[in-house]
Coordinates of C-alpha atoms and ligand atoms in Angstrom, one line a residue:
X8 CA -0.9 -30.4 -94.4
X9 CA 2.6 -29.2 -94.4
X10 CA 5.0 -27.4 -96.5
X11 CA 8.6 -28.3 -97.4
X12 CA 11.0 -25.2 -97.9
X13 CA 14.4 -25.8 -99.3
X14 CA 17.3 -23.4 -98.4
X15 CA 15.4 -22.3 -96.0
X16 CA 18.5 -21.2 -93.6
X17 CA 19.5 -18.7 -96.2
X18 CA 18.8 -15.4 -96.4
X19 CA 15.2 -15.4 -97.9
X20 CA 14.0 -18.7 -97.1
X21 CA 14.8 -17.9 -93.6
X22 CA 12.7 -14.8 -94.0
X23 CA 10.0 -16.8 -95.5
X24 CA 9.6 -19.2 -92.8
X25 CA 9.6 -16.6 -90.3
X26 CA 7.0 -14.8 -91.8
X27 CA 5.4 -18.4 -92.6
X28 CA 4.9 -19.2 -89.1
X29 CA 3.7 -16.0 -88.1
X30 CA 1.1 -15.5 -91.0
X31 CA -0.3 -19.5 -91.6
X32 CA -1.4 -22.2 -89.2
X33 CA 0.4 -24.7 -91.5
X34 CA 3.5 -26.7 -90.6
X35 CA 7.1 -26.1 -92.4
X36 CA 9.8 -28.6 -93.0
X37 CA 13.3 -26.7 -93.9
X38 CA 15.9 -29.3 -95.3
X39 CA 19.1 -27.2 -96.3
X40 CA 22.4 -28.6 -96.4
X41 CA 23.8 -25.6 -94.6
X42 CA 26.4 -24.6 -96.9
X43 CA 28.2 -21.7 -96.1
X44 CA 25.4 -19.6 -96.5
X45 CA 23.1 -21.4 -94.5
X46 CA 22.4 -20.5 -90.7
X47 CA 20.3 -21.5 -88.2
X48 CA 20.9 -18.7 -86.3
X49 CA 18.4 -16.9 -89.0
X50 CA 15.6 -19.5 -87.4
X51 CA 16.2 -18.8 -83.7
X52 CA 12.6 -17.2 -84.0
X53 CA 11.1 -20.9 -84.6
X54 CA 13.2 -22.7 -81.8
X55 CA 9.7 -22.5 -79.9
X56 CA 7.4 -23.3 -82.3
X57 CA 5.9 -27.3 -82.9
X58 CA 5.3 -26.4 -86.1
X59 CA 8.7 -26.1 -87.2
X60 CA 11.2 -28.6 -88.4
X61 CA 14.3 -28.7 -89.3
X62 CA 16.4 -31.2 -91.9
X63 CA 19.9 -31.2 -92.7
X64 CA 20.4 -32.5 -96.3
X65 CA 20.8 -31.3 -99.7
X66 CA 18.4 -31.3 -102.3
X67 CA 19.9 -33.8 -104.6
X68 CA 19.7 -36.8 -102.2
X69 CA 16.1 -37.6 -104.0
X70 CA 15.7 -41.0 -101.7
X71 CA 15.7 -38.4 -98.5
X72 CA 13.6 -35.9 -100.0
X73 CA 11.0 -38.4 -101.4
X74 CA 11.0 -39.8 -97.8
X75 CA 11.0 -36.4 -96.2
X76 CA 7.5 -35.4 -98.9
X77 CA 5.7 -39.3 -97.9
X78 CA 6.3 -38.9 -94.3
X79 CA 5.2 -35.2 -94.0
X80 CA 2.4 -35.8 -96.8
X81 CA 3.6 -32.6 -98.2
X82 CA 1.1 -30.4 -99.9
X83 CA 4.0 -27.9 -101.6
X84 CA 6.9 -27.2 -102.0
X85 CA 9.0 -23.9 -102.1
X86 CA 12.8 -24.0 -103.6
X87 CA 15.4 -21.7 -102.7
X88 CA 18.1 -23.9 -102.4
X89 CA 20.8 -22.6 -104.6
X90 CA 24.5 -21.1 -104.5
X91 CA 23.3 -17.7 -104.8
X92 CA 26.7 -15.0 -105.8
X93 CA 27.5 -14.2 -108.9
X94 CA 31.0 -13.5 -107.7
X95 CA 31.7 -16.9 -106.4
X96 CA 30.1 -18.4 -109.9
X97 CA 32.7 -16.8 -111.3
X98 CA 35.6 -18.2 -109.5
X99 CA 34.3 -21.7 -109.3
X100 CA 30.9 -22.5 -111.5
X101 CA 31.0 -26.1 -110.7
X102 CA 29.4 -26.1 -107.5
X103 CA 26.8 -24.2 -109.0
X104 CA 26.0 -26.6 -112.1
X105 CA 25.7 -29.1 -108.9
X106 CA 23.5 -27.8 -107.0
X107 CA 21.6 -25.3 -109.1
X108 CA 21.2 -27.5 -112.4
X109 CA 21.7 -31.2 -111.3
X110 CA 20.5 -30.3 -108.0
X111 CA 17.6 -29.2 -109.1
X112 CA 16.8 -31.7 -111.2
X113 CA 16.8 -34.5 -108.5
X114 CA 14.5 -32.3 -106.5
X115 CA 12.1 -32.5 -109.4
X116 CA 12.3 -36.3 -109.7
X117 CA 11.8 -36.8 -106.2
X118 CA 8.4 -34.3 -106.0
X119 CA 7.1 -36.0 -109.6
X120 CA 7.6 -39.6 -107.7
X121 CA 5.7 -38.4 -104.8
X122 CA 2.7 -36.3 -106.8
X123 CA 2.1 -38.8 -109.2
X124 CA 1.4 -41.2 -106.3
X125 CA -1.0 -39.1 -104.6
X126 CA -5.0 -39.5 -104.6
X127 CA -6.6 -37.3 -107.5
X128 CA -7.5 -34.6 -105.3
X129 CA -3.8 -34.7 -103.4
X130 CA -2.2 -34.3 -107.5
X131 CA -4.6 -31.3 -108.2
X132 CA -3.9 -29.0 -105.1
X133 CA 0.3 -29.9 -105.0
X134 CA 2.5 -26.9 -106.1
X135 CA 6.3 -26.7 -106.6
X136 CA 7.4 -22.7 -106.2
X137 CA 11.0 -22.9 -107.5
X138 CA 12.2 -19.4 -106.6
X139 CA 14.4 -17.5 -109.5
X140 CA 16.3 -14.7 -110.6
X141 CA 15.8 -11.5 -112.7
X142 CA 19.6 -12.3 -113.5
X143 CA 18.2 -15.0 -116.4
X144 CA 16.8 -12.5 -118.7
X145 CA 20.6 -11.0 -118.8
X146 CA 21.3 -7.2 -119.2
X147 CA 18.9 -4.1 -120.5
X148 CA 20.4 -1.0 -122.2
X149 CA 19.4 2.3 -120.1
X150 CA 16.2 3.2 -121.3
X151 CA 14.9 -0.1 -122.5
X152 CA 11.4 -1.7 -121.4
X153 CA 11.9 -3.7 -118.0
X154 CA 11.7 -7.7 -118.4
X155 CA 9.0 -9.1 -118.8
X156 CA 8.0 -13.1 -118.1
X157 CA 8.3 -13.3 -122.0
X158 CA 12.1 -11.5 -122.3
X159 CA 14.2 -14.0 -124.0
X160 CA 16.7 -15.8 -121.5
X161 CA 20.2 -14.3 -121.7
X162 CA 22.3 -14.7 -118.9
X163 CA 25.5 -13.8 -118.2
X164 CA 27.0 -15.1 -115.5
X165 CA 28.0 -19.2 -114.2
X166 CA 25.4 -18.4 -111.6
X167 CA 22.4 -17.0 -114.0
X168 CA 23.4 -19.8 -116.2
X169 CA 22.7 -21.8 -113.8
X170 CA 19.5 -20.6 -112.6
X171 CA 18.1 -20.4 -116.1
X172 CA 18.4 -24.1 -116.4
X173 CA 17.4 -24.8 -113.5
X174 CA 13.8 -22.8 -115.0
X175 CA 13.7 -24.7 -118.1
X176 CA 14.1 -27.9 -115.8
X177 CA 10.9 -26.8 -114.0
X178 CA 9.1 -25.3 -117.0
X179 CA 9.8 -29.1 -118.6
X180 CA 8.4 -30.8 -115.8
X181 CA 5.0 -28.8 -116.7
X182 CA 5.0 -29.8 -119.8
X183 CA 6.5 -32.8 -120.2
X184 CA 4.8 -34.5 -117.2
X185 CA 2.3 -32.1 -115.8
X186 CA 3.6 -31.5 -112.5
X187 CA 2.2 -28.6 -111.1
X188 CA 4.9 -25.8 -111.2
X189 CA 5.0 -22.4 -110.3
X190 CA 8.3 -19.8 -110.9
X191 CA 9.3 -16.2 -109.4
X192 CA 11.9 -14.6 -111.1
X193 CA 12.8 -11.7 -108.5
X194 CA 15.2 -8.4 -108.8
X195 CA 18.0 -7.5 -105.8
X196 CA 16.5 -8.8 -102.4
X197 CA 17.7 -6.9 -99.3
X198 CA 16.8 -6.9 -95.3
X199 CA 17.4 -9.0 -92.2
X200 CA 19.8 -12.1 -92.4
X201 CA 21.4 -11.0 -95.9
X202 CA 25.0 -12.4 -95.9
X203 CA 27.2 -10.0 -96.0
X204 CA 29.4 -11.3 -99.2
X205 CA 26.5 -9.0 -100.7
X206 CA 26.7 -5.5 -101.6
X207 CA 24.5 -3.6 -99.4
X208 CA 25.5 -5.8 -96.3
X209 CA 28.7 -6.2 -97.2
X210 CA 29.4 -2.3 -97.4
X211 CA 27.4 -2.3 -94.0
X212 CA 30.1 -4.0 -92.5
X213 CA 32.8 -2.9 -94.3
X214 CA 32.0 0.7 -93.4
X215 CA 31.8 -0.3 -89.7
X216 CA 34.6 -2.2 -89.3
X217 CA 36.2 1.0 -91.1
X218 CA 37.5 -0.9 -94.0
X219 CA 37.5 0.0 -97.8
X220 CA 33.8 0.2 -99.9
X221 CA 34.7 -1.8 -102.7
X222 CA 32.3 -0.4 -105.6
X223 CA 33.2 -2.4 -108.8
X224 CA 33.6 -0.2 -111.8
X225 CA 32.1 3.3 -112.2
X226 CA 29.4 1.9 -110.0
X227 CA 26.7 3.2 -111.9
X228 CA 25.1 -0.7 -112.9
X229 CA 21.6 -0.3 -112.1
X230 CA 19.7 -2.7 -110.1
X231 CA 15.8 -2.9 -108.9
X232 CA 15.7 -3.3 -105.3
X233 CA 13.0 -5.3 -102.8
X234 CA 12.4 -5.4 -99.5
X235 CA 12.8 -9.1 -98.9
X236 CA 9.8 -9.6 -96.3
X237 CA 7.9 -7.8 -100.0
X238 CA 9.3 -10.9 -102.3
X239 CA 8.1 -13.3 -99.3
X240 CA 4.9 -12.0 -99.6
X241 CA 4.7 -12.3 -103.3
X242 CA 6.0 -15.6 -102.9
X243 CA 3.2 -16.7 -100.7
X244 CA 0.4 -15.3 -103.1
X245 CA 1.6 -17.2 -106.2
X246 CA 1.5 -20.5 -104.0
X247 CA -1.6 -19.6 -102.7
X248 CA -2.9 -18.5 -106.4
X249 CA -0.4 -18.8 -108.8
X250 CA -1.7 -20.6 -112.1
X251 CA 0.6 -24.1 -112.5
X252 CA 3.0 -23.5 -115.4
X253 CA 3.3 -20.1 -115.2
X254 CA 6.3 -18.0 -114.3
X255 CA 5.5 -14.5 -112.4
X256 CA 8.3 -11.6 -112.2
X257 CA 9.0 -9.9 -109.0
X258 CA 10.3 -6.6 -108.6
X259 CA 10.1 -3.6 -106.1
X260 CA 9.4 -0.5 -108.8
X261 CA 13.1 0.9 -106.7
X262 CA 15.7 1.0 -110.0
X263 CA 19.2 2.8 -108.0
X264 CA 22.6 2.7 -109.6
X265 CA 25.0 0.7 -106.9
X266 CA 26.8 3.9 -106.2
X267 CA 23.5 5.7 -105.0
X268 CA 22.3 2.8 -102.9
X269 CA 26.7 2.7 -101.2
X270 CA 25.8 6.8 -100.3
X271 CA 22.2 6.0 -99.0
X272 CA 23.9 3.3 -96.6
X273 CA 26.7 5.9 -96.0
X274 CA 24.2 8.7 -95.4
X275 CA 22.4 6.1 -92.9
X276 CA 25.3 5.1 -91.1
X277 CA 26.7 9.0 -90.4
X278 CA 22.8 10.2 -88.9
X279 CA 23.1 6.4 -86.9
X280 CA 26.6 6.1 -85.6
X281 CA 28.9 8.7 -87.1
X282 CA 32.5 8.0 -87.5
X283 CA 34.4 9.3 -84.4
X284 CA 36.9 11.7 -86.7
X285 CA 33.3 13.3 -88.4
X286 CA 34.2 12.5 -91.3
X287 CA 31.2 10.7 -93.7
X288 CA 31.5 6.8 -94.2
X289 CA 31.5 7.7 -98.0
X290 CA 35.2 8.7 -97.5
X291 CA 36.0 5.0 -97.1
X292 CA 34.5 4.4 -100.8
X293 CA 36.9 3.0 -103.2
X294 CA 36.4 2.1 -106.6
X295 CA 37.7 -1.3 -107.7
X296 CA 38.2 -3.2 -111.0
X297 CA 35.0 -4.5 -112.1
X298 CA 33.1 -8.0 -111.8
X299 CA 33.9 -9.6 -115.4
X300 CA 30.5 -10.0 -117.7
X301 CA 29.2 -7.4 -115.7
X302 CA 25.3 -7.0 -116.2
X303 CA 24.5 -3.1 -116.7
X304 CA 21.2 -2.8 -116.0
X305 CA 17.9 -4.7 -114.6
X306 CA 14.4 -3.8 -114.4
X307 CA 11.3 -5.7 -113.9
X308 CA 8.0 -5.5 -115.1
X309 CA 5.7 -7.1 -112.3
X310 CA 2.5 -6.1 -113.7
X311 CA 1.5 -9.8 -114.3
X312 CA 1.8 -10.2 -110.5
X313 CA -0.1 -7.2 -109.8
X314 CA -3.1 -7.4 -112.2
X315 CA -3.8 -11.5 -111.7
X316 CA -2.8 -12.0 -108.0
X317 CA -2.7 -8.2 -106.7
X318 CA 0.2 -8.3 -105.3
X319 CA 2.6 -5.0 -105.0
X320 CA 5.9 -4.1 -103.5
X321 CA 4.8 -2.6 -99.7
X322 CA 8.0 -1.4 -98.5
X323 CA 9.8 1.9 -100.4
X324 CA 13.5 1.7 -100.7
X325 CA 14.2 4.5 -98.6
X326 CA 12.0 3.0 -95.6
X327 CA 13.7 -0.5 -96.2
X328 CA 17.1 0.6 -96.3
X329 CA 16.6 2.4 -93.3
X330 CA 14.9 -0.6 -91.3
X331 CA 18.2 -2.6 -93.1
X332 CA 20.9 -0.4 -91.9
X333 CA 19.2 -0.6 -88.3
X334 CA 18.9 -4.5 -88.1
X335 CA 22.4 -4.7 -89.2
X336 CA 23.1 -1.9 -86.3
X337 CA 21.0 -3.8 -83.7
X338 CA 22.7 -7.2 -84.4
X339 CA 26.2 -7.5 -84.4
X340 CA 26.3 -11.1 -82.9
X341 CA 24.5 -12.0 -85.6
X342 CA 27.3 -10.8 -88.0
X343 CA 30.3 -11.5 -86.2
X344 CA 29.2 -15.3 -85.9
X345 CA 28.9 -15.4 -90.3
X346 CA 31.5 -12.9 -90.6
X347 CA 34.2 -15.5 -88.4
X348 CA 35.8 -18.4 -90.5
X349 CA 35.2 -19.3 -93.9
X350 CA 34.1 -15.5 -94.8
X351 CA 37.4 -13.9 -94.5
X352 CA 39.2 -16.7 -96.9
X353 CA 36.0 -15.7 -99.4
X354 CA 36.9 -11.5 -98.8
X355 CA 40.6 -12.3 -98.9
X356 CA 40.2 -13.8 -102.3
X357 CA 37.7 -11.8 -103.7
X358 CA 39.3 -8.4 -102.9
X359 CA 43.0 -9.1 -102.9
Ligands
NAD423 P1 21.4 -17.8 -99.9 O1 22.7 -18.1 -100.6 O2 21.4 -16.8 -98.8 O3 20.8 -19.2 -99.4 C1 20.9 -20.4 -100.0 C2 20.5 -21.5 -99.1 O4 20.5 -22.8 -99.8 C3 21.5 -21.7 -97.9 O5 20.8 -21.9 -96.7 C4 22.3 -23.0 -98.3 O6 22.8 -23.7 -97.2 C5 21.2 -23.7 -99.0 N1 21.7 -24.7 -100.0 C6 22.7 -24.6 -100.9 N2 22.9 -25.7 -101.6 C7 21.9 -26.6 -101.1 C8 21.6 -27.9 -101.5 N3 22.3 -28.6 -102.4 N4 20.5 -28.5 -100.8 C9 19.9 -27.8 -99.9 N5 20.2 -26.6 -99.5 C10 21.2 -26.0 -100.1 O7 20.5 -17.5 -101.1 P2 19.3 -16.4 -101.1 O8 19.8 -15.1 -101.4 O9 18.4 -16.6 -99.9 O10 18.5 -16.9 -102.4 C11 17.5 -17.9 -102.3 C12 17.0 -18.3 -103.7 O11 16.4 -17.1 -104.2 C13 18.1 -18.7 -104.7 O12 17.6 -19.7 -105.5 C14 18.4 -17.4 -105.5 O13 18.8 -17.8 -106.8 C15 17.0 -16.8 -105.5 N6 17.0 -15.3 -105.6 C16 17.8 -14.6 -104.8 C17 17.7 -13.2 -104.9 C18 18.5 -12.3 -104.0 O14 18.5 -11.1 -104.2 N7 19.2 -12.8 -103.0 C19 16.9 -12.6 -105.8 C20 16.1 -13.4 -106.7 C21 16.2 -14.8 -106.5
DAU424 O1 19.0 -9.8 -109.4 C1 18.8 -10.8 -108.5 C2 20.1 -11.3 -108.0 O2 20.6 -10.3 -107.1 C3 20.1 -12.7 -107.3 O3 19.7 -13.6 -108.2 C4 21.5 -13.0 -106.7 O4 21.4 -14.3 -106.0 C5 21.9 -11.9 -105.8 O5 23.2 -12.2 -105.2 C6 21.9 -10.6 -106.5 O6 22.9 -10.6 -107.5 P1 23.8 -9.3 -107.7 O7 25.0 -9.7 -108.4 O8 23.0 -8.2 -108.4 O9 24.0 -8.9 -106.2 P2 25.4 -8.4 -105.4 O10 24.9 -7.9 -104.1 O11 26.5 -9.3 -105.5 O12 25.8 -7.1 -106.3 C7 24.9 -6.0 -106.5 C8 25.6 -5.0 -107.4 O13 26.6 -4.4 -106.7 C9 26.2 -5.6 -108.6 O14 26.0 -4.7 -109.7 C10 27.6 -5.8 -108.3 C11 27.9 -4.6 -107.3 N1 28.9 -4.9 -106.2 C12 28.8 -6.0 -105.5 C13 29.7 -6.3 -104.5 C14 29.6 -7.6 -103.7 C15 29.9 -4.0 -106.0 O15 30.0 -2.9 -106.7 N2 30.8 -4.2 -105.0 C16 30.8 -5.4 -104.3 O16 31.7 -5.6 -103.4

């Protein structure tokens, strides 16, 4: 049996297959349509490996992914293929009503045409993981309960917009024609291979390359942080467990107010690889005009997670940050080959 990943060359899908590999005898297919986000250089790990293949396509060509599903005989499949920064959504939503919403929805057509063709026994062990976002539930007022998987949908932004309807297109498939779906909504991912248009990389690089630390607003927006090799493994026990229709929340119990998580990187960088004039990285912080619709606060509730499928964040923020700030330390190949290009059109507009 096999598994087919989409968006696997992106920051957490790559993760996933890596840990995939090295945790499960099964294979993985990755189909991603390498959009800027996507790079293969997160998957050098599997060059080796037979077990591994890779696909370039996107996941609304439903004839290819139908094929890819038949010809692999598939047994589940695990979504991440999305446009992924709020930011961006904001500049341009269409590509993210594309890929996210429309996308999506050819993905499910293509996995319904393919399960509803399989033997009885094929139909009842299938699963389709479609990986999500905190960012659907919208914003919480300091002090109020985290989400929960029943929190009414609110969200803010093109790109939680997007997601959310991308969940109700998966939540309908259930229903509607009993395809066995699963969906994780997670909180703020961070580790290896995060690209850095993101905060915590972003101000990683930023500080090295001794450029400004753009912090958005008063920077004290709240956010719950995970170790992202954590979400992969709560990914791979609601696949493994997960009851079909159900949606699980994902957090890591690690709620920081951005400008607390821009000094902990700071703080990391000076004990790591201080500034030559000994002065702290946190006097390159500057405070800039705020992302519009700005969500204040999220928190998640991952008890469901915990008490049916005992699953629990592993990694605290402070030992994850510090493994984070060291990856990006040990691998500047890695970021000068996404940072090239493309990027510095993206940073140019974004911060002009
Ligand atoms: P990412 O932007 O790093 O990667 C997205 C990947 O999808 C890229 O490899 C890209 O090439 C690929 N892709 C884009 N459009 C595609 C298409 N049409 N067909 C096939 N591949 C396509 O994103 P990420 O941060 O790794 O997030 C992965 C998923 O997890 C997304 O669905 C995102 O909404 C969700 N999520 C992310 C976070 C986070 O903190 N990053 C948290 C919760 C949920
Ligand atoms: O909550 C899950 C979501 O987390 C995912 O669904 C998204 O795909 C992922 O990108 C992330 O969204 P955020 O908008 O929270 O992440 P980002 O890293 O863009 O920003 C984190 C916080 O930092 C947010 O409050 C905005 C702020 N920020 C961000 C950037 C890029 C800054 O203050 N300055 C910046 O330059």
């Amino acid at each position: 049996m096999t598994i087919l990943v989409t968006g696997g060359a992106g920051f957490i899908g790559s993760n996933f297959i890596l840990d995939w590999l090295d945790s499960s005898s099964e294979p993985v297919v990755n189909l991603d349509k390498l959009t800027y986000a996507g790079n293969l250089a997160n998957l050098a790990g599997c060059a080796g490996s037979n077990r591994y293949a890779f696909v370039r396509g996107g996941i609304e060509d439903d004839a290819r992914v139908g094929e890819i599903l038949r010809r692999n005989g598939v047994r589940a499949v695990v979504n991440f293929a999305a446009e992924s920064h709020v930011d961006r959504s904001i500049h341009g939503p269409s590509a993210f009503i594309e890929t996210n919403v429309v996308g999506t929805m050819h993905l499910l057509e293509a996995v319904r045409g393919y399960w509803s063709k399989l033997p009885n026994a094929g139909r009842e062990a299938f699963r389709l993981l479609h990986v999500s976002t905190d960012e659907v539930y919208g914003s919480l007022q300091p002090g109020a309960a985290p989400f929960t998987e029943e929190h009414p949908f609110r969200p803010n932004s093109p790109y939680a917009a997007s997601k959310a309807a991308s969940d109700h297109l998966v939540r309908a498939y259930h229903e509607t024609y009993g395809l066995p779906v699963l969906t994780t909504n997670c909180s703020n991912n961070y580790g290896p291979y995060h690209f850095p248009e993101k905060l915590i990389p972003l101000i990683i690089h930023n500080a090295l390359s001794g450029k400004a630390l753009p912090v958005y607003g008063d920077g004290q927006q709240v956010r719950d942080w995970i170790y992202v090799k954590d979400h992969c493994a709560a990914l791979r026990c609601v696949l493994e467990a997960g009851r079909p229709g159900e949606t699980y929340n994902v957090g890591g119990r690690s709620e920081m107010a951005n400008i607390d998580v821009v000094l902990t990187v700071c703080s990391l960088l000076d004990s790591r690889r201080a500034r030559t004039d000994g002065r702290s990285y946190d006097s390159q912080l500057a405070h800039v005009a705020d992302r519009p619709g700005h969500d204040r606060r999220y928190a998640i509730d991952a008890s469901k997670i915990e008490r049916e499928l005992g699953w629990g964040p592993a990694v605290s923020f402070a030992a994850g940050i510090a493994k984070t700030v060291d990856w990006y330390l040990d691998n500047p190949d890695w970021v000068a080959n996404v940072t090239s290009g493309a990027y510095r059109s993206w940073i140019e507009k974004q911060y002009a």
